[in-house]
Short mmCIF file of C-alpha atoms in Angstrom, two decimals:
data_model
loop_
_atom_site.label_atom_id
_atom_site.label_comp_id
_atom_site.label_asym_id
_atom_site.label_seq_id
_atom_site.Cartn_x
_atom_site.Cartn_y
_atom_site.Cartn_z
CA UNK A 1 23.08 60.92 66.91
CA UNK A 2 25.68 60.24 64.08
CA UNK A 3 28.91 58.71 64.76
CA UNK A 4 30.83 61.81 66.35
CA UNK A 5 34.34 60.46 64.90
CA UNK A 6 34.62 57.53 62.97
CA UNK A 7 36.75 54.49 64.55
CA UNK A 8 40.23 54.78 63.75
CA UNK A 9 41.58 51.63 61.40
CA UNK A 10 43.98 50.12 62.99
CA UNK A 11 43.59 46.80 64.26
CA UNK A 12 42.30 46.62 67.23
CA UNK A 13 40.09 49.22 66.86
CA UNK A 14 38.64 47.19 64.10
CA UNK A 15 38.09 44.25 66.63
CA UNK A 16 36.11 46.79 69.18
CA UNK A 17 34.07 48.40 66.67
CA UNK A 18 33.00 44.41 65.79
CA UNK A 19 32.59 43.04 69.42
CA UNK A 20 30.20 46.18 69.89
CA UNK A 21 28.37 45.77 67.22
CA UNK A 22 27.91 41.67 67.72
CA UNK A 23 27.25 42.76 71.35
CA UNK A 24 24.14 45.09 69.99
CA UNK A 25 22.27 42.82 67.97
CA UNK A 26 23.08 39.99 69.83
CA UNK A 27 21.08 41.64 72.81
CA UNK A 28 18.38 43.47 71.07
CA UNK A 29 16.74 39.71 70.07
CA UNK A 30 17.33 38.66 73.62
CA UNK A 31 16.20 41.49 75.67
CA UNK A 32 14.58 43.89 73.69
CA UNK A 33 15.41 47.51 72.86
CA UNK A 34 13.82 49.12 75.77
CA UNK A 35 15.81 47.19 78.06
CA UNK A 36 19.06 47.44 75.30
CA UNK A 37 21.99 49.68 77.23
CA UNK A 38 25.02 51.21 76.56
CA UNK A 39 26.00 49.71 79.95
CA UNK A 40 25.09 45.91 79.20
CA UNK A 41 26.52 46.84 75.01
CA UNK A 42 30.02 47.47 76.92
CA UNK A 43 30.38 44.62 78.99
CA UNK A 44 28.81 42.14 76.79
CA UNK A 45 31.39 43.20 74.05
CA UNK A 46 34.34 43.53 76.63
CA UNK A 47 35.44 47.25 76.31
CA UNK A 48 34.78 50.18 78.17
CA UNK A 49 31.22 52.11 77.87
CA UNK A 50 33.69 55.21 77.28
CA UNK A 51 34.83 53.39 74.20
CA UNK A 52 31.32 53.49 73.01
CA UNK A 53 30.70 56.64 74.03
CA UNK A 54 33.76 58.22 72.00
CA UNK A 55 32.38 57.20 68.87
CA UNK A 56 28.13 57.28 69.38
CA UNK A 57 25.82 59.31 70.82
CA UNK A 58 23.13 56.59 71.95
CA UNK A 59 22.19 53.03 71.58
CA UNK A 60 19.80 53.90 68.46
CA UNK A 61 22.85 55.31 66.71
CA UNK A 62 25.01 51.86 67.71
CA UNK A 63 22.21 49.47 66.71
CA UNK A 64 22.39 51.59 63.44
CA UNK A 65 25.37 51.11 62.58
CA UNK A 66 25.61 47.72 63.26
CA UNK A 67 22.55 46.69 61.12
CA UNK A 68 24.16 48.48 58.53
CA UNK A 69 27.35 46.75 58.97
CA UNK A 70 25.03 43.18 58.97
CA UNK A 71 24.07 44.50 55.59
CA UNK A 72 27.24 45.41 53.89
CA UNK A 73 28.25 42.04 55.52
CA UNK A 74 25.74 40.20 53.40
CA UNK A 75 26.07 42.25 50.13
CA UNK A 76 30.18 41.58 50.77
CA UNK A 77 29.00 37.82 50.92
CA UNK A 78 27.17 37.77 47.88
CA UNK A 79 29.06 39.68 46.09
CA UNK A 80 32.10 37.03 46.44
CA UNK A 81 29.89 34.06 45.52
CA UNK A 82 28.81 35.86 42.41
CA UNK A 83 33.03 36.12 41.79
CA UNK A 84 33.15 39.75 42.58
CA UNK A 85 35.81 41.03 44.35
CA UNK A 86 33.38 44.58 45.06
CA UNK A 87 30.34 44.82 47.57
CA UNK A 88 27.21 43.91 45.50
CA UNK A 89 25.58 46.74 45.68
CA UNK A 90 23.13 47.54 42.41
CA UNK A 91 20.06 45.67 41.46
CA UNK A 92 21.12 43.53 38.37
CA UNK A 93 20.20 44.59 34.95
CA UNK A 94 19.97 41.98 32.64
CA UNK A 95 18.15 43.76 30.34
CA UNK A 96 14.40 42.60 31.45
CA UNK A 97 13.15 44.61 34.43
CA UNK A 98 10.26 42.48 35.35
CA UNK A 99 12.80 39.19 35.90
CA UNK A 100 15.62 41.60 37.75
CA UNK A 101 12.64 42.89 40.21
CA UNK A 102 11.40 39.76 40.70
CA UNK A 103 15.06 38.19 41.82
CA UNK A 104 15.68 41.05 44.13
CA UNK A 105 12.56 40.91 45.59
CA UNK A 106 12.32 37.27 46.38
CA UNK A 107 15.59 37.95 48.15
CA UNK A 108 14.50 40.48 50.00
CA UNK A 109 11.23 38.40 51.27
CA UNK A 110 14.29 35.54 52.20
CA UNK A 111 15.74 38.42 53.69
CA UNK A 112 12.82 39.31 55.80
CA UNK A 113 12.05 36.11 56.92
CA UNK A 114 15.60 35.79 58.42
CA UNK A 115 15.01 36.03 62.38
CA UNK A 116 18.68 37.42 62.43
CA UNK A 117 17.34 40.72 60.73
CA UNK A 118 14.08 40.82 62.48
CA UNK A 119 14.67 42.37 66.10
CA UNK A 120 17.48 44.44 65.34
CA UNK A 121 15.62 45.75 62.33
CA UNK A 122 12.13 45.80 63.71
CA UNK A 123 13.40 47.71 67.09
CA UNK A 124 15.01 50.60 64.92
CA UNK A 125 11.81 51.16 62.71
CA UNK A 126 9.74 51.18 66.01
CA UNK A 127 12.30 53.15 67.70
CA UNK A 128 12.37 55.63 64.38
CA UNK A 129 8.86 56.29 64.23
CA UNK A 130 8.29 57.83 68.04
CA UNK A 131 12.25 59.63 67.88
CA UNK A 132 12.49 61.98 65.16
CA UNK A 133 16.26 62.12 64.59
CA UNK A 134 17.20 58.18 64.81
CA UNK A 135 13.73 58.14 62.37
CA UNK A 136 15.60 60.25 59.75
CA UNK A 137 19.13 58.32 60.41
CA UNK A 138 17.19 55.66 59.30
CA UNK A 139 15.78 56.91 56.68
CA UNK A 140 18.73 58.56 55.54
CA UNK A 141 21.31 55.70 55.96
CA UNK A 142 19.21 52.69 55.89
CA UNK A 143 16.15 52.91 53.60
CA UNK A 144 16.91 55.75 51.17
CA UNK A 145 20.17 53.86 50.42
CA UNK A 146 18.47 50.96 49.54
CA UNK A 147 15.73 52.59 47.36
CA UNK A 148 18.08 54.58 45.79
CA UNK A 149 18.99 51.42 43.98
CA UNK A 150 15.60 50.92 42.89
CA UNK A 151 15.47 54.63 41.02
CA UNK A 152 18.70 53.46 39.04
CA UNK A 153 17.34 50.43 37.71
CA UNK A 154 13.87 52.25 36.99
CA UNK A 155 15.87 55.11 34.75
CA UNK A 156 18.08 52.34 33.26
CA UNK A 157 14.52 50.67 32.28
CA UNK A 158 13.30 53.83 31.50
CA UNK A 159 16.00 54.71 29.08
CA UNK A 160 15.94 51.17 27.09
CA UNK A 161 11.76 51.80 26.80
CA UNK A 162 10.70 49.53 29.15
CA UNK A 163 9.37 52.13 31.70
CA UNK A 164 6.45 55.03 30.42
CA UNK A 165 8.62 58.30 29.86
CA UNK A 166 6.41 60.38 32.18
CA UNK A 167 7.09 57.84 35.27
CA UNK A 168 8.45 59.27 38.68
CA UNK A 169 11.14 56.42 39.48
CA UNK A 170 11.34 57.67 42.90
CA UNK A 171 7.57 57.61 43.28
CA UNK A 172 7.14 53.86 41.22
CA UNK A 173 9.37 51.94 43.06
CA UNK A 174 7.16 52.48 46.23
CA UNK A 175 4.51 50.45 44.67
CA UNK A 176 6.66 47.17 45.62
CA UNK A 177 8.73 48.59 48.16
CA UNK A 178 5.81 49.66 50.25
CA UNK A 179 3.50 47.01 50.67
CA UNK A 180 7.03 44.56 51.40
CA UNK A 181 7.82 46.78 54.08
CA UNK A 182 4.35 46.81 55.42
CA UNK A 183 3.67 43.58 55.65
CA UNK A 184 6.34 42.52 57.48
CA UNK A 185 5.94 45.71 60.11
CA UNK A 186 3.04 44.85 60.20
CA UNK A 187 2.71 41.13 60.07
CA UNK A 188 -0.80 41.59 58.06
CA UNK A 189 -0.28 39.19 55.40
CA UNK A 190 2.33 35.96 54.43
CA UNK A 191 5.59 37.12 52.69
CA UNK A 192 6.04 35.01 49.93
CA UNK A 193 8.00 34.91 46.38
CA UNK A 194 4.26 34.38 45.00
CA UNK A 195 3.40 37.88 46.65
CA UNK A 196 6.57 39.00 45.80
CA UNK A 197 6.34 38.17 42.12
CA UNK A 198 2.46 39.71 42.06
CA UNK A 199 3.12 43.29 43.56
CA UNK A 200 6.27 43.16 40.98
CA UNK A 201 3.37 42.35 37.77
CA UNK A 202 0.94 44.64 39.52
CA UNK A 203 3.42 47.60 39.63
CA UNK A 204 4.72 47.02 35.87
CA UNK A 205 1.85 46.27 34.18
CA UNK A 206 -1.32 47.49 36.52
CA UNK A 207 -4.87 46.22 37.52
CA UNK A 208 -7.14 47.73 35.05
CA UNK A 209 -7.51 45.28 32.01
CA UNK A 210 -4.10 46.02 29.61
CA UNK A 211 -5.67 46.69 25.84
CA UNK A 212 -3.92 43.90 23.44
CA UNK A 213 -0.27 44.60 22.03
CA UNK A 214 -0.95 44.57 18.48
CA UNK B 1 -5.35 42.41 75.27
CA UNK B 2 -9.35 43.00 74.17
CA UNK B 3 -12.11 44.06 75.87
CA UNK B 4 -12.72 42.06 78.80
CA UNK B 5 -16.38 43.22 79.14
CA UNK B 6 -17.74 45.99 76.82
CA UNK B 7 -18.57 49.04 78.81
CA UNK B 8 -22.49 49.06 79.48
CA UNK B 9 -24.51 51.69 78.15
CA UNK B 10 -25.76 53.95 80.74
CA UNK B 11 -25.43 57.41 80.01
CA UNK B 12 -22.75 57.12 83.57
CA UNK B 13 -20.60 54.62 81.67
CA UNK B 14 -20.63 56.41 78.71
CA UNK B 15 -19.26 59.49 79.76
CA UNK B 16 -16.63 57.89 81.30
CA UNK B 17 -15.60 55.51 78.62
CA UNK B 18 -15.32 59.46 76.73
CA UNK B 19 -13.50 60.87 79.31
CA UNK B 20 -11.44 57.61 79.18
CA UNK B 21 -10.80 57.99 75.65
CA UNK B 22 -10.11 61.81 75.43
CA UNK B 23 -7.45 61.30 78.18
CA UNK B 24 -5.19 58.57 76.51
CA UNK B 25 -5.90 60.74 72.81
CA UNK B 26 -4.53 64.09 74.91
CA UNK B 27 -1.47 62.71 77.30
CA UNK B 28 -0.09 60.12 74.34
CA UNK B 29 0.47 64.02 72.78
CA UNK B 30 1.99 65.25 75.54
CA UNK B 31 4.07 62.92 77.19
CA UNK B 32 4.79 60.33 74.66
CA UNK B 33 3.31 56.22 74.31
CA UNK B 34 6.39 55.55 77.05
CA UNK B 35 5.45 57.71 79.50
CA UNK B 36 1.79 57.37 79.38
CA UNK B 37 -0.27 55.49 82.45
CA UNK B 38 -3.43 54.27 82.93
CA UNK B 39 -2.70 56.11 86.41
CA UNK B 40 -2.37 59.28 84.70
CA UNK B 41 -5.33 58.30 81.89
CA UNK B 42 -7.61 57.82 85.14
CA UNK B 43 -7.09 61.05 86.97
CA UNK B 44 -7.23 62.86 83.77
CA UNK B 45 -10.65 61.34 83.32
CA UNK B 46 -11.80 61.53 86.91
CA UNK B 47 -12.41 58.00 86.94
CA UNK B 48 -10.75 55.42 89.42
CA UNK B 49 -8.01 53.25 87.96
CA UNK B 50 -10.06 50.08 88.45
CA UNK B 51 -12.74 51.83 86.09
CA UNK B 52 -10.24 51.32 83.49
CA UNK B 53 -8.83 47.76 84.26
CA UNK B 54 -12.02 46.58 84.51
CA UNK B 55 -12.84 47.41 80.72
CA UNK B 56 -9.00 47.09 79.73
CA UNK B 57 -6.12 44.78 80.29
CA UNK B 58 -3.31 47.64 79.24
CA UNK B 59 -2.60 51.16 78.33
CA UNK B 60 -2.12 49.66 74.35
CA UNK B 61 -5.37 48.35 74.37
CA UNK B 62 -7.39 51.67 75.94
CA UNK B 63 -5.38 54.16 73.26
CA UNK B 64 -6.80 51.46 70.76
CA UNK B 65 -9.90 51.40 71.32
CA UNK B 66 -9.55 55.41 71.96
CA UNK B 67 -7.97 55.68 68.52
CA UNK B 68 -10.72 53.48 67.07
CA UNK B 69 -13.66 55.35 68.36
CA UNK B 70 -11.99 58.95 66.74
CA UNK B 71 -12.21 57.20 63.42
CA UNK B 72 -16.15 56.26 64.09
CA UNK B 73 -16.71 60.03 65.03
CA UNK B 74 -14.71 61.44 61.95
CA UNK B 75 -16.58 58.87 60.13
CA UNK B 76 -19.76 59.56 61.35
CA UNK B 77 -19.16 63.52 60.99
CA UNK B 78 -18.24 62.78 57.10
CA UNK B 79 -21.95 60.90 57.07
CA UNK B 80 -23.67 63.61 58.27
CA UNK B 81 -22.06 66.25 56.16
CA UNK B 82 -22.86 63.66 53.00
CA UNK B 83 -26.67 63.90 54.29
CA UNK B 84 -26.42 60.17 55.46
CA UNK B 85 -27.75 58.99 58.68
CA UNK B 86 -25.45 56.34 58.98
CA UNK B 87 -21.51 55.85 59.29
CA UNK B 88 -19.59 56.18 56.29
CA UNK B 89 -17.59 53.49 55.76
CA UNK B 90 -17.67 52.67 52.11
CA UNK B 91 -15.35 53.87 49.70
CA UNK B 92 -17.75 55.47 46.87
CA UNK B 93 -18.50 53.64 43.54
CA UNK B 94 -19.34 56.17 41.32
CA UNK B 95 -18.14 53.79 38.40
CA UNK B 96 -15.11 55.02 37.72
CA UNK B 97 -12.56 53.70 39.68
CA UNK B 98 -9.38 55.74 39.34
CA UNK B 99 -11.71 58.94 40.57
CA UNK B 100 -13.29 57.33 43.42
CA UNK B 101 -9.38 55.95 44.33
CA UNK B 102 -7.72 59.31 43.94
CA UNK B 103 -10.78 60.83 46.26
CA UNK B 104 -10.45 58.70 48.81
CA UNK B 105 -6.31 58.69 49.06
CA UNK B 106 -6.28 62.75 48.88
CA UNK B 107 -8.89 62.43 52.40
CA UNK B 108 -6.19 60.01 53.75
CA UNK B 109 -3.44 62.38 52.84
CA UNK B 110 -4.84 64.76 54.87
CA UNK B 111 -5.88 62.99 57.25
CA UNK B 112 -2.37 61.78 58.30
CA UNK B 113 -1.36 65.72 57.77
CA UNK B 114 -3.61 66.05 60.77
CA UNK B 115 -1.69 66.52 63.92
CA UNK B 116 -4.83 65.14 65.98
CA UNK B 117 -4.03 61.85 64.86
CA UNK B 118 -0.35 61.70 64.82
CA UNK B 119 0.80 60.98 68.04
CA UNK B 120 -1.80 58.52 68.73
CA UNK B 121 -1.20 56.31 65.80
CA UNK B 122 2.31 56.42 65.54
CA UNK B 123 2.47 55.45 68.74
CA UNK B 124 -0.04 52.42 68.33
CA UNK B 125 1.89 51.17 65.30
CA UNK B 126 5.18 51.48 67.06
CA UNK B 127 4.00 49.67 70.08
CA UNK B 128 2.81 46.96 67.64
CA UNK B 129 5.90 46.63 65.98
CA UNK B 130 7.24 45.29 69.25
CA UNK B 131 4.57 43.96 71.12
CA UNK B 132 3.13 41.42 69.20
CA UNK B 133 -0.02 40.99 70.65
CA UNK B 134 -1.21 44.69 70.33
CA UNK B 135 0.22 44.49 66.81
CA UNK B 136 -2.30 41.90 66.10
CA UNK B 137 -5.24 43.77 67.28
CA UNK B 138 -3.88 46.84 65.70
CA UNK B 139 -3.81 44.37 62.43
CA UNK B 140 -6.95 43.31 63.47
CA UNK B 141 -9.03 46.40 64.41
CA UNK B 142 -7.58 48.82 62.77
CA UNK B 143 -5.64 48.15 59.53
CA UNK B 144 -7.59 45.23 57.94
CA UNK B 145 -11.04 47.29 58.64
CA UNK B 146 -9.80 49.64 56.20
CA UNK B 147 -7.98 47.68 53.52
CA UNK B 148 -11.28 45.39 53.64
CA UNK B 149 -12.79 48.67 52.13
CA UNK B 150 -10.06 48.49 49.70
CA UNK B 151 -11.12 45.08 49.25
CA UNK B 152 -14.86 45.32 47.85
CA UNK B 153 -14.08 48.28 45.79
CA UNK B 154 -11.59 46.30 43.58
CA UNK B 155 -14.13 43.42 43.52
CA UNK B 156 -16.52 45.86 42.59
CA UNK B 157 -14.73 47.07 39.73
CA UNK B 158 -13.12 43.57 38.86
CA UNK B 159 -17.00 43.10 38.38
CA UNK B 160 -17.60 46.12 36.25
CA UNK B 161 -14.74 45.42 33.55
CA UNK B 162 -12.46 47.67 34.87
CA UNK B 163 -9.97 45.80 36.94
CA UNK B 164 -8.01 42.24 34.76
CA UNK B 165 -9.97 39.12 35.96
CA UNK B 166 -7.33 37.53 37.28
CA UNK B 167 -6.28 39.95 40.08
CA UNK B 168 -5.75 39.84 44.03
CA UNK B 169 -7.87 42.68 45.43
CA UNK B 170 -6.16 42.10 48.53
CA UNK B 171 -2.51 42.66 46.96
CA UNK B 172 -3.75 45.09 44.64
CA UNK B 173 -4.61 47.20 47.41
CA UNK B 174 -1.34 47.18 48.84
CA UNK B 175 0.35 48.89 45.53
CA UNK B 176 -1.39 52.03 47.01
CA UNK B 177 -2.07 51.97 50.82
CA UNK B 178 1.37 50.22 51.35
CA UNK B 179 3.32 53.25 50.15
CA UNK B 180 1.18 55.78 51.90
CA UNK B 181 1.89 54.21 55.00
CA UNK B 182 5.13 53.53 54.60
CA UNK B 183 5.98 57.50 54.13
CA UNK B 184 4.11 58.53 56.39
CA UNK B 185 5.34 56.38 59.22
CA UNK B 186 8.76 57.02 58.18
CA UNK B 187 8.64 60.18 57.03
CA UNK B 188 10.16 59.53 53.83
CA UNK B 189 8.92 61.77 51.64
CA UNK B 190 6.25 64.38 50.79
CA UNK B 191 2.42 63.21 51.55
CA UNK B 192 0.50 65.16 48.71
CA UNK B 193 -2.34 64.79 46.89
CA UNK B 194 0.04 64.85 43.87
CA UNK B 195 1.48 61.53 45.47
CA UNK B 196 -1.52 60.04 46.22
CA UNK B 197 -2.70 60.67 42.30
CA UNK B 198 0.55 59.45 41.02
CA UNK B 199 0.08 56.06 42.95
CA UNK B 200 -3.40 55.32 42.07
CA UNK B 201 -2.15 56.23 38.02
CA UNK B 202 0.74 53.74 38.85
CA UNK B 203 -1.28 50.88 40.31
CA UNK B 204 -4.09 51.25 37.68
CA UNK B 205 -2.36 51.54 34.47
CA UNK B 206 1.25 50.13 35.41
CA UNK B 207 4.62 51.59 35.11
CA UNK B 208 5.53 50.04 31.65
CA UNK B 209 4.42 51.35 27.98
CA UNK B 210 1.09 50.85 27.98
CA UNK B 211 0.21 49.54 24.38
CA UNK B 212 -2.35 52.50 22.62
CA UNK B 213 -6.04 51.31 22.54
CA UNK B 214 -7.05 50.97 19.37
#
C-alpha cells in the first residue's frame, strides 16, 4: 500500500507526481471513490497508468498521498504569510494554551468546512474504516501526524503548569480532537468557532462546577 | 431511504422481518457492505426479494434497521438481567455522576470489543460517510438516540449541582463519546476501560490545575 519507491526529483518527475495527484482529487469530488480508477487517474493527469503503478500500489495509497501533499501545501502557504521560510508545522505556543487551542481549532473548523478537503478526505476515512491497511496508512500518516502536534503543545503546557501533572497528553487531546472529527464524519451537529471554542473550555477546565481560585 | 410501510405484526411477518435481519447481520460479516445484496439477504432468509423491497428501499436501510433491532435485543437482555420488564435505555442516576459515566463507557468499550457488532456498524458508518442520505438516518436513528441519553443525564446532574450552570449537555457529551468513536472507527488506539475512565476524569474535572477545594 505504501509508495513502493519514492518519485525521483528531477523535474519532470516532479510535474507527474503533481498532475497525478491534481488528477486524484480532482475526480474523487466529481465521481466518487468507488468509481475513482487508476485507469481514469492516468489519463486525466496525462501519463501512463504504468507511471502510477511504479510508484503506488492502489488508488487509496494515491489519494493518500495527494491529500497529504494538499496539506503540506497549505501549512507551506501559511507558513510564508506568517514570514517563515519553513512549513508551519507546530501548534503555536504563546504561552496561554487555552488561546493557542482555540486559534488552531477555529482553523481547523475553516478547514473542515472547505469543500476542497471534503471528498478527498471523507472518501479515505470511509475507505479506511472497511480496508484495514489504507485504515492504518491513514492513521499512521494522516491523523497521528497531526495529533502528534497536539501532545507537544500539551507537555509544553504541562511543563509551564498549565496542564495537571498526572494528565495523559495523548489521551487529553482527544477530548477536542474527537468530537471535531465526529461531527463532521458524521454531519450530527454545526461546526462552528463557538463549538470550537466550547469543547476547547470544556476540555481545559471541565463540566463539574470548578471550586473558586482563591 | 425509511420504512416505506412498517412490517405488520403477524407472527408470518415477524419471522421474516428476523430472518431478514439475521441475514444482512451474518453476510455484511462475510462478504463485506460492497458485496452484500438484498438478492443474497433474501435467499438467506427464504423470503422473496419483493418481501424485502416492499418494507425497504435499499440494502443501507435493511442492515439499519437490522443493526437497530440488535441494540433493542441487547437492550432488552440488559433489562431483564437488571429485573426490569422494560427496555433499558436510560443511563443510571445513582447521583454521582462520574460513576454512573465511567459504568456506562466501560459497557460501550466492550461492546465495540464485540466482534458481533463490528462489521455491521462499521460498515453502516462508512456507507454514511458517503451516502448522505443513509448518513442522515444513521445520524438520525442511531447516533442521536444514544447521545440523547447522554443528553438528560448531564441535565440531570446540571440539576443536582454537579455539572457548571452554564454548560451545553449536548457538547459536553461529545468530550467523551466523540473520542470513543473516533478510536474505535479508526483504530487509533487502545479501547480500555482505563481509557474510558481517563476520559470521563478529563471531561469532568478538566485538564488544567484544578484549584484545591477548600
Amino acid at each position: 500500500m505504501a509508495q513502493k519507491t519514492p518519485p525521483d526529483s528531477t523535474r519532470r518527475s516532479e510535474r507527474s507526481r503533481r498532475a497525478i495527484y491534481d488528477a486524484a482529487l480532482a475526480l474523487v469530488t466529481e465521481v466518487g471513490y468507488a468509481k475513482l480508477t487508476i485507469e481514469a487517474i492516468a489519463a486525466r493527469a496525462g501519463v501512463g497508468k504504468q507511471t502510477i503503478y511504479r510508484w503506488w500500489t492502489s488508488k487509496g495509497a494515491v489519494l493518500l498521498d495527494a491529500f497529504l501533499d494538499l496539506g503540506d501545501q497549505a501549512a507551506r502557504a501559511a507558513g510564508e504569510n506568517a514570514g517563515q521560510a519553513e512549513i508551519q508545522s507546530e501548534i503555536p505556543n504563546s504561552g496561554d494554551l487555552e488561546a493557542d487551542l482555540k486559534y488552531v481549532l477555529r482553523a481547523t473548523v475553516d478547514e473542515f468546512n472547505d469543500a476542497k478537503y471534503d471528498a478527498p478526505y471523507r472518501a479515505l476515512a470511509a475507505e479506511g474504516l472497511l480496508n484495514p491497511e489504507l485504515g492504518a496508512e491513514f492513521v499512521e500518516k494522516l491523523l497521528e501526524p497531526q495529533l502528534q502536534l497536539y501532545v507537544k503543545r500539551v507537555e509544553q503546557a504541562r511543563d509551564a503548569g498549565q496542564v495537571a501533572p498526572g494528565v495523559d497528553p495523548r489521551i487529553a487531546l482527544e477530548l477536542w480532537a474527537g468530537p471535531l472529527a465526529q461531527r463532521w464524519l458524521m454531519r450530527s451537529g454545526p461546526l462552528t468557532h463557538d463549538y470550537a471554542d466550547k469543547l476547547v473550555e470544556y476540555a481545559l477546565y471541565g463540566i463539574a462546577p470548578r471550586p473558586e481560585t482563591s
